[in-house]
Coordinates of C-alpha atoms and ligand atoms in Angstrom, one line a residue:
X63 CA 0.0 0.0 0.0
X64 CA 1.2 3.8 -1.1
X65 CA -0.1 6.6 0.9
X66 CA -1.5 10.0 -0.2
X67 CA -0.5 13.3 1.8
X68 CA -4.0 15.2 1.9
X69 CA -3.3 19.3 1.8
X70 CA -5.2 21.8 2.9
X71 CA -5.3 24.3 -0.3
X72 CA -6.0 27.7 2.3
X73 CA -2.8 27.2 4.1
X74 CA -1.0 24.1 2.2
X75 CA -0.7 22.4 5.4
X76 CA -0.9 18.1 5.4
X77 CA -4.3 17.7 7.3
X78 CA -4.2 13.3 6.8
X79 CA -2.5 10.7 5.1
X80 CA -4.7 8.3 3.3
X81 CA -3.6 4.5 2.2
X82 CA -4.0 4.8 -1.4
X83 CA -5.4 1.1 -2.8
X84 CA -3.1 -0.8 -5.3
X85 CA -4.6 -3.1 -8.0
X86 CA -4.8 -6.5 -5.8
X87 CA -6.9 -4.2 -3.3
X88 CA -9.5 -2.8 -5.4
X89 CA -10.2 -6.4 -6.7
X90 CA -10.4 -8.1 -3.3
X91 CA -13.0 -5.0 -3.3
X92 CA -14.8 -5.2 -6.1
X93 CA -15.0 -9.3 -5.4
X94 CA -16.6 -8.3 -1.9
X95 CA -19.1 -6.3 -4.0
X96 CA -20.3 -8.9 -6.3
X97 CA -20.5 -11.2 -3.0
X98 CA -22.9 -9.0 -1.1
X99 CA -25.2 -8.6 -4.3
X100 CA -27.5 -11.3 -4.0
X101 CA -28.1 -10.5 -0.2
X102 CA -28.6 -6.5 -1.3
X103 CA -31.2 -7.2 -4.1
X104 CA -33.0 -9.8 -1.9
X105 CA -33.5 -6.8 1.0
X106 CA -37.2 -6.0 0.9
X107 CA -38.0 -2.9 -1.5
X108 CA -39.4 -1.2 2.0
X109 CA -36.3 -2.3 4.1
X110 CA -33.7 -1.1 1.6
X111 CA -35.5 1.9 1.8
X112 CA -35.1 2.5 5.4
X113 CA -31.7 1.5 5.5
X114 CA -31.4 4.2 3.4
X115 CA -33.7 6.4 5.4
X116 CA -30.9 5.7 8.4
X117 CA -28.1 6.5 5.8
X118 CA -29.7 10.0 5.6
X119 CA -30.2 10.5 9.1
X120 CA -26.6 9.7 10.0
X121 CA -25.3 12.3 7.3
X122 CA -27.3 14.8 9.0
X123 CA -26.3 14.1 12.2
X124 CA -23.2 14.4 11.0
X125 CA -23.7 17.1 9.2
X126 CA -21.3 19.8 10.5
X127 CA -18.5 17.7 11.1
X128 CA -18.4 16.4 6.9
X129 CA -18.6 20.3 6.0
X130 CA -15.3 21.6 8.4
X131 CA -13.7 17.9 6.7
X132 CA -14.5 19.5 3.1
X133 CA -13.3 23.0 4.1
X134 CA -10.0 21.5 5.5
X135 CA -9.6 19.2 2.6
X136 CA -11.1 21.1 -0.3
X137 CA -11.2 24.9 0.8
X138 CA -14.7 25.1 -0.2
X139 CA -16.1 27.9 1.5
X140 CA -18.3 26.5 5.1
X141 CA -21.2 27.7 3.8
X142 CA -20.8 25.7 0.4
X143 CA -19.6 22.6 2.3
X144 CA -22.9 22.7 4.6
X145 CA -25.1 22.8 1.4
X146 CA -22.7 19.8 -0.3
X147 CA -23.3 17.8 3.0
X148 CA -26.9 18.2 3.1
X149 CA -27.2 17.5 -0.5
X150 CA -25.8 14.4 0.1
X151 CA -28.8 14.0 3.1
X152 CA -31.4 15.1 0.5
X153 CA -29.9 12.6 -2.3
X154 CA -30.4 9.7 -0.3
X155 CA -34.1 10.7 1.1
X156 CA -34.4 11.4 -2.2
X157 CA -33.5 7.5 -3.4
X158 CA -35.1 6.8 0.0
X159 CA -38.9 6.8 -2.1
X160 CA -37.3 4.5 -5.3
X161 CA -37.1 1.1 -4.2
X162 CA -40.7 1.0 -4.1
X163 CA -41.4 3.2 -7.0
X164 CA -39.6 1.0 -9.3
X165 CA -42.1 0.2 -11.2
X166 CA -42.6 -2.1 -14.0
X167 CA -45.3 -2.0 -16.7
X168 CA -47.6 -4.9 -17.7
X169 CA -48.0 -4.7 -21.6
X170 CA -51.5 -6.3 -23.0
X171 CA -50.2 -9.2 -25.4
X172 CA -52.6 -12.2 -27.1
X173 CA -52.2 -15.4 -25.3
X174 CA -50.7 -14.6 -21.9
X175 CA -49.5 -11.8 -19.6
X176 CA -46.1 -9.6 -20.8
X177 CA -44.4 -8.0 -17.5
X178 CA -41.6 -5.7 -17.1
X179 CA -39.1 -5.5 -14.4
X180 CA -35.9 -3.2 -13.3
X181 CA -33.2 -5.1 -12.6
X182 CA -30.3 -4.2 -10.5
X183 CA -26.8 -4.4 -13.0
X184 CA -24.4 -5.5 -10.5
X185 CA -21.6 -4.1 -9.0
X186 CA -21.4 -0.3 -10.0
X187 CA -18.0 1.8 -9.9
X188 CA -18.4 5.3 -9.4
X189 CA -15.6 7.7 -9.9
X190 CA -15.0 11.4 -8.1
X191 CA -13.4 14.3 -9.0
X192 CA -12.0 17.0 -6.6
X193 CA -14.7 19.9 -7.0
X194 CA -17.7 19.0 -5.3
X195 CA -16.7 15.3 -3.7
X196 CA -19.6 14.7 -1.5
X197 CA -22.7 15.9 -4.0
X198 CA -20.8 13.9 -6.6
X199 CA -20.7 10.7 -4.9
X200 CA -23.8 10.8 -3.5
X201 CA -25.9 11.6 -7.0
X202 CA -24.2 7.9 -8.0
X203 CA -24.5 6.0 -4.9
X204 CA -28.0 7.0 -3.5
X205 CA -29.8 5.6 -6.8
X206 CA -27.5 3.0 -7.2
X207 CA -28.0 1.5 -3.9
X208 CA -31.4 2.2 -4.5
X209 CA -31.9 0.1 -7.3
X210 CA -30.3 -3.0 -5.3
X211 CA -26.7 -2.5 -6.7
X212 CA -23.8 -2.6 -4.6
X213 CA -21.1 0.0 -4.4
X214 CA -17.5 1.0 -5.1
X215 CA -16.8 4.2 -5.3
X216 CA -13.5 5.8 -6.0
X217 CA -12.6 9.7 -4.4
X218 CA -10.3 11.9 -5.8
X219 CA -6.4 11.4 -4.4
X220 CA -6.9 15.3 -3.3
X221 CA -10.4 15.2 -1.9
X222 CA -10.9 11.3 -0.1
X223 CA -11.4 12.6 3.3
X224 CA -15.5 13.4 3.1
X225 CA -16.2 10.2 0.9
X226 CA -14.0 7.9 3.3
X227 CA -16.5 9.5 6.3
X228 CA -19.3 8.7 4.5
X229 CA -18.5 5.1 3.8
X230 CA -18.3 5.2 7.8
X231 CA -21.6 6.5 8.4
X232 CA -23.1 4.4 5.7
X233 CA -21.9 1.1 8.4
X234 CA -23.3 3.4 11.2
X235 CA -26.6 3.4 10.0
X236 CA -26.4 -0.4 9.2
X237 CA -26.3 -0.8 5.5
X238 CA -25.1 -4.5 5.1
X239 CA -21.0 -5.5 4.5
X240 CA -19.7 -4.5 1.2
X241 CA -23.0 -3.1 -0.2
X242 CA -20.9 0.4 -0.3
X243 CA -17.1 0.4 -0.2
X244 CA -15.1 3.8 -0.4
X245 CA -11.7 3.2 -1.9
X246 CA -8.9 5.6 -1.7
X247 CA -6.4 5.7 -4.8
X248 CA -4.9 6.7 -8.1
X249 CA -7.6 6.5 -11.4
X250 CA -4.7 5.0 -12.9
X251 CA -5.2 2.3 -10.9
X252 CA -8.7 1.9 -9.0
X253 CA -10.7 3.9 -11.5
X254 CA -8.9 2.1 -14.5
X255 CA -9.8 -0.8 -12.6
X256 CA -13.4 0.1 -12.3
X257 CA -12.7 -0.4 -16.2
X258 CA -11.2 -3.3 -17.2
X259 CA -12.9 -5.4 -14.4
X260 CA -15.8 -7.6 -15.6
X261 CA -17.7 -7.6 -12.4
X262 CA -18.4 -3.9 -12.5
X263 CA -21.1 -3.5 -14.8
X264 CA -21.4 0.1 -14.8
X265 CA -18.7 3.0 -14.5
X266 CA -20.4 6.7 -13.5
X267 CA -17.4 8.9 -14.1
X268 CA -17.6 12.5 -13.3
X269 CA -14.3 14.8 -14.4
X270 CA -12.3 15.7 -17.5
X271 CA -13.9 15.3 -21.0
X272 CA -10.1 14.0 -21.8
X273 CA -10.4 10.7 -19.3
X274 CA -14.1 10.4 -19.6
X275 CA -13.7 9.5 -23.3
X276 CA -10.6 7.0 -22.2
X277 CA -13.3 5.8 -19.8
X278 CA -16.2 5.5 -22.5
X279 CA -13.4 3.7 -24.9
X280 CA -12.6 1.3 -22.3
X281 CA -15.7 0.1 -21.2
X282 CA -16.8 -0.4 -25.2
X283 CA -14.4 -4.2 -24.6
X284 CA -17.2 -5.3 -22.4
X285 CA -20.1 -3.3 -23.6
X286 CA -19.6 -1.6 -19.5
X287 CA -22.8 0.9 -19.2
X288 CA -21.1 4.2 -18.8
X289 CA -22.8 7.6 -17.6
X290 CA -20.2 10.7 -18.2
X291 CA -20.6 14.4 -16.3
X292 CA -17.6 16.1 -18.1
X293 CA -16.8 19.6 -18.9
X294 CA -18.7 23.1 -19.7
X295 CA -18.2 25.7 -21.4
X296 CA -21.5 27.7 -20.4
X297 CA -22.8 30.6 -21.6
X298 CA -24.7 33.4 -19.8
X299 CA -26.6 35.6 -21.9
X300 CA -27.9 38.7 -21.1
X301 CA -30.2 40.7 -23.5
X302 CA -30.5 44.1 -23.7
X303 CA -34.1 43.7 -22.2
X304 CA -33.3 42.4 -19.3
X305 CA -32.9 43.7 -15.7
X306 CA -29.8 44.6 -15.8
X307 CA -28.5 45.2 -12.7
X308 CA -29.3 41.8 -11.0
X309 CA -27.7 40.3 -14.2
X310 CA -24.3 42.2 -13.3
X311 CA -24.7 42.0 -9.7
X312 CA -25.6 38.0 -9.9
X313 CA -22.8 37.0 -12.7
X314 CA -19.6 37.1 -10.6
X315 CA -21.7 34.1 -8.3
X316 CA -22.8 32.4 -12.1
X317 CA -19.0 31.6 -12.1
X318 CA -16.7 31.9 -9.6
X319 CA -19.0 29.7 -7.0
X320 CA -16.0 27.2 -5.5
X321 CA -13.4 29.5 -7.3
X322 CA -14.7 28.4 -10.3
X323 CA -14.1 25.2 -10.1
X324 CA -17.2 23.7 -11.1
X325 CA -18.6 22.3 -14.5
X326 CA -21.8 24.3 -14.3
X327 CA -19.5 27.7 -14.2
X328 CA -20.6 30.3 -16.6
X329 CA -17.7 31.5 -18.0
X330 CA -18.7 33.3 -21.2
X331 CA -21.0 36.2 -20.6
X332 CA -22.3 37.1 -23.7
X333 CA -24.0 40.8 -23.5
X334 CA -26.0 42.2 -26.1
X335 CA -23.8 45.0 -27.8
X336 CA -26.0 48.2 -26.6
X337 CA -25.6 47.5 -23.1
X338 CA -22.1 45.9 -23.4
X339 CA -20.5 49.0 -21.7
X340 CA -23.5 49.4 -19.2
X341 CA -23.0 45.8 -17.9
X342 CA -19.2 46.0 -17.7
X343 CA -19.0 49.2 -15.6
X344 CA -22.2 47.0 -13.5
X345 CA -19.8 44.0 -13.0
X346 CA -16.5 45.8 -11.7
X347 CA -17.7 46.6 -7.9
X348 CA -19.7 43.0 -8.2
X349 CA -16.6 41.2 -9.1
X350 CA -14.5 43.6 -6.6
X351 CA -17.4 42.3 -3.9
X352 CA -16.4 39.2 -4.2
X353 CA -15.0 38.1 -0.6
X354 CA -12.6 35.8 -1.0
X355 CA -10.7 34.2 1.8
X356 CA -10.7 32.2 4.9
X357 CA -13.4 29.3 3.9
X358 CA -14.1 28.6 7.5
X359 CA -15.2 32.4 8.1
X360 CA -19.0 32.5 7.0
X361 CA -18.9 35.4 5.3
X362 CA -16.6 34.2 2.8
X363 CA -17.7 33.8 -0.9
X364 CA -14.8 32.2 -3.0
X365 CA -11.8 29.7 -1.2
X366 CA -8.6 29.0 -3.3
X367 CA -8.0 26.4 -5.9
X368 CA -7.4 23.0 -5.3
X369 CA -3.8 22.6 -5.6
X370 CA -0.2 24.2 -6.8
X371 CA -0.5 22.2 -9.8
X372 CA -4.1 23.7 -11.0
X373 CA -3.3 27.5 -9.9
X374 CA -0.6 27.2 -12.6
X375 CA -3.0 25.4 -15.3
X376 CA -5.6 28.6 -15.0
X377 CA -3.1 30.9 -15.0
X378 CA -1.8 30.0 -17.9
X379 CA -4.8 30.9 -20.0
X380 CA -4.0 34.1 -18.9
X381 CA -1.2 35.1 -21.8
X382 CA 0.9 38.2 -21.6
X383 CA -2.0 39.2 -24.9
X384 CA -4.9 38.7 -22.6
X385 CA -6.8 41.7 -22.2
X386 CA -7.4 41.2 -18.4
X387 CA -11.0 44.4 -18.0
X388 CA -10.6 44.1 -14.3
X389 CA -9.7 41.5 -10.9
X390 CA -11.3 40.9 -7.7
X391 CA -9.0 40.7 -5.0
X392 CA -7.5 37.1 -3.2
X393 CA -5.4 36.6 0.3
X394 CA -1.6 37.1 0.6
X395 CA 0.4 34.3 2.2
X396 CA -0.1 30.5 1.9
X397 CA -2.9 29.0 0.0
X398 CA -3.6 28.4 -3.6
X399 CA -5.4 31.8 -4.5
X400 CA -6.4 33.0 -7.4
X401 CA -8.7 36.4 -7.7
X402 CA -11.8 36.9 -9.7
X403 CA -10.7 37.6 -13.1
X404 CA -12.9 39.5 -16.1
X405 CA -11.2 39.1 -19.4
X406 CA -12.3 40.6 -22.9
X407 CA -11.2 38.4 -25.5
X408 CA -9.4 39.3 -28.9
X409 CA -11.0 36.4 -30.8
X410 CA -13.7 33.6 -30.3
X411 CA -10.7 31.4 -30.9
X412 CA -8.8 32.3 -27.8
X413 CA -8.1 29.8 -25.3
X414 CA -10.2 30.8 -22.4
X415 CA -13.3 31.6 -24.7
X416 CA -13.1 27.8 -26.3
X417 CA -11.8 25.8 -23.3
X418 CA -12.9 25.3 -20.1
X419 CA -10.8 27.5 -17.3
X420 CA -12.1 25.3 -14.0
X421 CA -11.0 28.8 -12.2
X422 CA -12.3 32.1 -11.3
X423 CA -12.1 33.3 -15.4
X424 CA -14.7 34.9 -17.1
X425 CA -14.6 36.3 -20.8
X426 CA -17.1 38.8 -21.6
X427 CA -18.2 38.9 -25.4
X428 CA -20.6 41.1 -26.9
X429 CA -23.6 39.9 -29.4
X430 CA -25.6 41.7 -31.8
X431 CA -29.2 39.5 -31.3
X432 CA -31.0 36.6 -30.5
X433 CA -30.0 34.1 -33.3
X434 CA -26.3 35.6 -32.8
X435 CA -26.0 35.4 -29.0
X436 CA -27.4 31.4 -29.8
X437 CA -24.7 30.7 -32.4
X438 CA -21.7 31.7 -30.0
X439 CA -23.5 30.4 -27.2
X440 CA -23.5 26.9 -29.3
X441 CA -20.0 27.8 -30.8
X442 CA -18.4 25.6 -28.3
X443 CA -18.0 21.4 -28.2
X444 CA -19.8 21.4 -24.9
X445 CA -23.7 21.6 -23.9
X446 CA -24.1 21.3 -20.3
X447 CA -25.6 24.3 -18.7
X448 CA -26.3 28.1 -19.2
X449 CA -28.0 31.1 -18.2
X450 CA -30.5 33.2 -20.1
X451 CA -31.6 37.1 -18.8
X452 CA -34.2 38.8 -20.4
X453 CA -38.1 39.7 -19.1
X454 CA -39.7 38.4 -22.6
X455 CA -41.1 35.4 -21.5
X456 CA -41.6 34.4 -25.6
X457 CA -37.0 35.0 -26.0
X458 CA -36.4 33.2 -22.6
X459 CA -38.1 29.7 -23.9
X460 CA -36.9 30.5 -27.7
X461 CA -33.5 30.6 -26.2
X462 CA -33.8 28.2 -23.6
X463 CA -35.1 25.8 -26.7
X464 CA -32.2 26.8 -28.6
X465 CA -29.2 26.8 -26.5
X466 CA -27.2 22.7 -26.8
X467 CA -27.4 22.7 -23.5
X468 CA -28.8 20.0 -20.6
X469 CA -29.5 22.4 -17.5
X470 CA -30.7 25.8 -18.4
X471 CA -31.6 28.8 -16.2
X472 CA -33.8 31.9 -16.8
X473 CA -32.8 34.6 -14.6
X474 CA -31.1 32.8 -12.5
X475 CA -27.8 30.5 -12.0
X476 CA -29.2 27.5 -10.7
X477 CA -28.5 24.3 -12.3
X478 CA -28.8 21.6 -9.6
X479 CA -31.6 20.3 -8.0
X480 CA -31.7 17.2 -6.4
X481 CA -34.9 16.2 -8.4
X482 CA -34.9 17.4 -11.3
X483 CA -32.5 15.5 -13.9
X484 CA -28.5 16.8 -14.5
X485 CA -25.8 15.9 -17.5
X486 CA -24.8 17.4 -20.6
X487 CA -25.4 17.3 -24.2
X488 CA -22.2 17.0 -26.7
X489 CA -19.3 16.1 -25.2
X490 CA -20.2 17.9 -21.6
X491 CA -21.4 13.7 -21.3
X492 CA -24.0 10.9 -21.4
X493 CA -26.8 10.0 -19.8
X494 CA -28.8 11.8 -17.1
X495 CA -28.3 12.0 -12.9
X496 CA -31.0 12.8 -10.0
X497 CA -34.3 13.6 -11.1
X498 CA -37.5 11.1 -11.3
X499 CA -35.6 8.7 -13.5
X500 CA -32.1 8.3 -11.3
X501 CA -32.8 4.7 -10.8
X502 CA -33.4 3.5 -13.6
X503 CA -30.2 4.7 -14.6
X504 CA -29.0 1.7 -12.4
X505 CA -31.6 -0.9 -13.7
X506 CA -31.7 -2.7 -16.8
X507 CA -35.6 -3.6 -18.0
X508 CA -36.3 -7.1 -18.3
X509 CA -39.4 -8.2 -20.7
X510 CA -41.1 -11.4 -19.1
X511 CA -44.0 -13.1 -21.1
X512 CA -46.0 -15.9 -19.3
X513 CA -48.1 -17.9 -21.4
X514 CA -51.7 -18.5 -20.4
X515 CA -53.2 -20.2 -23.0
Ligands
NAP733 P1 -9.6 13.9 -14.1 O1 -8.2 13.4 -14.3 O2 -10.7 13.7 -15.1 O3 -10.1 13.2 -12.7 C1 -11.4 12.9 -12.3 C2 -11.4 11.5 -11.6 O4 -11.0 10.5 -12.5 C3 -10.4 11.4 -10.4 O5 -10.9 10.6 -9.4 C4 -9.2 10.8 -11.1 O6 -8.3 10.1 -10.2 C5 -9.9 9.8 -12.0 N1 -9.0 9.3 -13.1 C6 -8.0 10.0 -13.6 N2 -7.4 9.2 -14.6 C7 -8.2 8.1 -14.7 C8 -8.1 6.9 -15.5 N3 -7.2 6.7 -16.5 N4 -9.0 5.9 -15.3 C9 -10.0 6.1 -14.4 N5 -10.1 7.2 -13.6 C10 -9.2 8.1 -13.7 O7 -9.7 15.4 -13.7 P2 -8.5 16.3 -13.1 O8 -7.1 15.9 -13.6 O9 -8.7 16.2 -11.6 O10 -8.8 17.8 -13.6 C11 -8.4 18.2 -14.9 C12 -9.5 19.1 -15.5 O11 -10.7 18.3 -15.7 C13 -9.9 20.2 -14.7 O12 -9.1 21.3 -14.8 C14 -11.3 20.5 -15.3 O13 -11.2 21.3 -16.5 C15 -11.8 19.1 -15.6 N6 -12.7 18.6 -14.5 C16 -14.0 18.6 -14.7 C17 -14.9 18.2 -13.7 C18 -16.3 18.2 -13.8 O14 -17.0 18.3 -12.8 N7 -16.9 17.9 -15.0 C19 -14.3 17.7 -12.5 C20 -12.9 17.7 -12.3 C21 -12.1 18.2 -13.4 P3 -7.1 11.0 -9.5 O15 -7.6 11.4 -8.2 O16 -6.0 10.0 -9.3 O17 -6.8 12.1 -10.4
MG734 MG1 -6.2 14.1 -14.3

């Protein structure tokens, strides 16, 4: 076994060393999950339910402590973490009601009775990136266990501490051996592993679009089941009709929420040309109201980055050509801090209008009208969410209709709610989490006819 030295991004301090699994470990795991299957699926649609019921309860009872573990170990700001924690509470209420909601259909047929059922697929891997672990690993593993799957779920080597306390509490409340195993380590290795091993029958990966599509090639050898949450490249757009003072005062939060670091960031504001310079002169006090520091202090809006190592990746879209309009401020001293940054871009082919930043970036591009501000809003080879401002209620669902996109908001920012369904369209990913249909995700439909005659 290798260990991993987990950092605290505000101050770069070692808060835990973690035992990182090799490949003999995640297969003496993923062999544990395939045992406990039959005894999972057997568990009473009502019982599993409860069990999961208890799952929930524990997470909130808990709920303070796995918020200070996610400031420590991801910098997210506290009041972030709280919401991340009880998300994770809500998920598994949420998957609480599908066991016995899984319904099938009964289909009329001549000369017997046709059934349909939602079976469980097995062992399902899930993998976590750094951004948002708790909300992450929770959208995969309430619905999966849900659905009568077992569990192995991989964290990211910077962010295991939440998910490994999770797996605890998960025991606490009495959920059977094995049914959900949290296993620390490299994606080279575990999540690879997740892969290549024929006993994991689904892989939910949630990260880069880069490894998603190694993923998505990988589990094409078995014909794996796959659902991908990749990147964004998001576009707010804010007409000329719109109010625009909330626009400006609300955009800074449309994208640098967890410094950015989320796929849901809108980091292309696209303004309609006759208030371009109105909105910009809005945005410079929002984005220089930005409080960005200490995540344990409450009042605190934006935290630092993640590590060393992705400080120096977002700056580097920053080249010594980039017309930087204006900055928010960030911390002196330890920590990996980067401030709010407004950039006008030279050309739609400029690196931080066509890739995704993952840090407190926004490029600010003007349009001329509605089918222009669609075609550089779709200009881009991702679709997962977006914002649309304007008080014509015919343009907002026009837009919203128009814009490649999974998870669109009018007047607003808001992309995730527990029940309504998430994921992208292009290569932001495939397939759909949360929402009326997560279990199903996790089920594959068996047709049963019976003969009467
Ligand atoms: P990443 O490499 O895609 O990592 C995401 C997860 O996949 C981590 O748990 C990682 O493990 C694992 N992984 C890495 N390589 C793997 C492989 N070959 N097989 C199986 N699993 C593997 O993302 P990153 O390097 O952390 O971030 C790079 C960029 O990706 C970011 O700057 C951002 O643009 C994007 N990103 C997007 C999201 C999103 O929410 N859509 C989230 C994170 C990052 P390790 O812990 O060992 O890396
Ligand atoms: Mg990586």
């Amino acid at each position: 076994m290798t260990t991993t030295q987990v950092v605290n991004p505000a101050t770069e301090e070692v808060v835990a060393t973690v035992e990182a699994a090799d490949e003999a470990a995640t297969d003496v795991a993923i062999e544990r999950a395939q045992q406990a299957l039959p005894g999972w699926r057997a568990v009473a649609p009502g019982d599993r339910a409860r069990l999961l019921r208890r799952f929930a309860e524990a997470v909130d009872a808990d709920l303070e402590n796995l918020a200070a573990l996610e400031v420590r170990n991801a910098g997210h700001t506290i009041g972030n973490a709280r919401w991340e924690a009880g998300n994770v509470r809500d998920v598994l209420h949420y998957s609480a009601g599908l066991p016995e909601r899984l319904l099938g259909s009964q289909i009329p047929v001549a000369g017997g009775v046709n059934l349909t059922f939602h079976e469980p697929l097995g062992v399902v891997g899930i993998i976590v990136p750094w951004n948002f672990p708790m909300p992450i690993a929770a959208w995969g593993f309430g619905p999966a266990l849900a659905a009568g799957n077992t569990v192995v779920l991989k964290p990211a080597e910077l962010t295991p501490l939440t998910a490994v306390r999770l797996g605890e509490l998960a025991a606490r409340a009495g959920l059977p051996d094995n049914v959900f195993q949290v296993i620390p380590g490299r994606g080279s290795v575990v999540g690879a592993r997740f892969v290549t091993h024929p006993a994991v029958r689904k892989v939910v990966f949630t990260g880069s679009t880069e490894v998603g599509k190694q993923i998505m090639a990988g589990c094409a050898d078995q014909v794996k089941r796959v659902t991908l949450e990749l990147g964004g490249k998001n576009a707010n757009i804010v007409f000329a009709d719109a109010d625009v003072e909330r626009a400006a005062a609300t955009a800074p939060y449309g994208v640098f929420d967890n410094a950015g670091q989320d796929c849901c960031a809108r980091s292309r504001i696209l303004v309609q040309r006759s208030i371009f310079d109105r909105f910009l002169e809005l945005l410079e006090p929002a984005v220089r109201g930005v409080r960005v520091g200490d995540p344990a202090d409450a009042d605190t809006e934006m935290g630092p980055l993640i590590s060393a190592a992705h400080r120096e990746r977002v700056a580097g879209f920053l080249e010594p050509s980039t017309k930087v309009a204006f900055t928010g401020s960030r911390p002196d001293g330890p920590g990996f801090w980067f401030p709010p940054t407004v950039v006008l871009p030279s050309s739609p082919a400029d690196r931080v209008v066509t890739e995704e930043v993952f840090g407190p970036v926004v490029a600010v591009l003007p349009f001329d009208d509605e089918a222009d501000a669609l075609r550089i809003a779709n200009d881009t080879e991702y679709g997962l969410s977006g914002s649309i401002w304007t008080s014509d209620v015919g343009r907002a669902l026009r837009v919203s209709r128009g814009v490649e996109a999974g998870n669109l908001s009018v007047n607003s920012h808001s992309s995730v709610r527990y029940w309504t369904p998430f994921g992208g369209f292009k290569q932001s990913g495939l397939g759909r989490e949360l929402g009326p249909d997560a279990a199903r995700a996790f089920t594959e439909t068996k047709n049963v006819f019976i003969a009467t005659d």
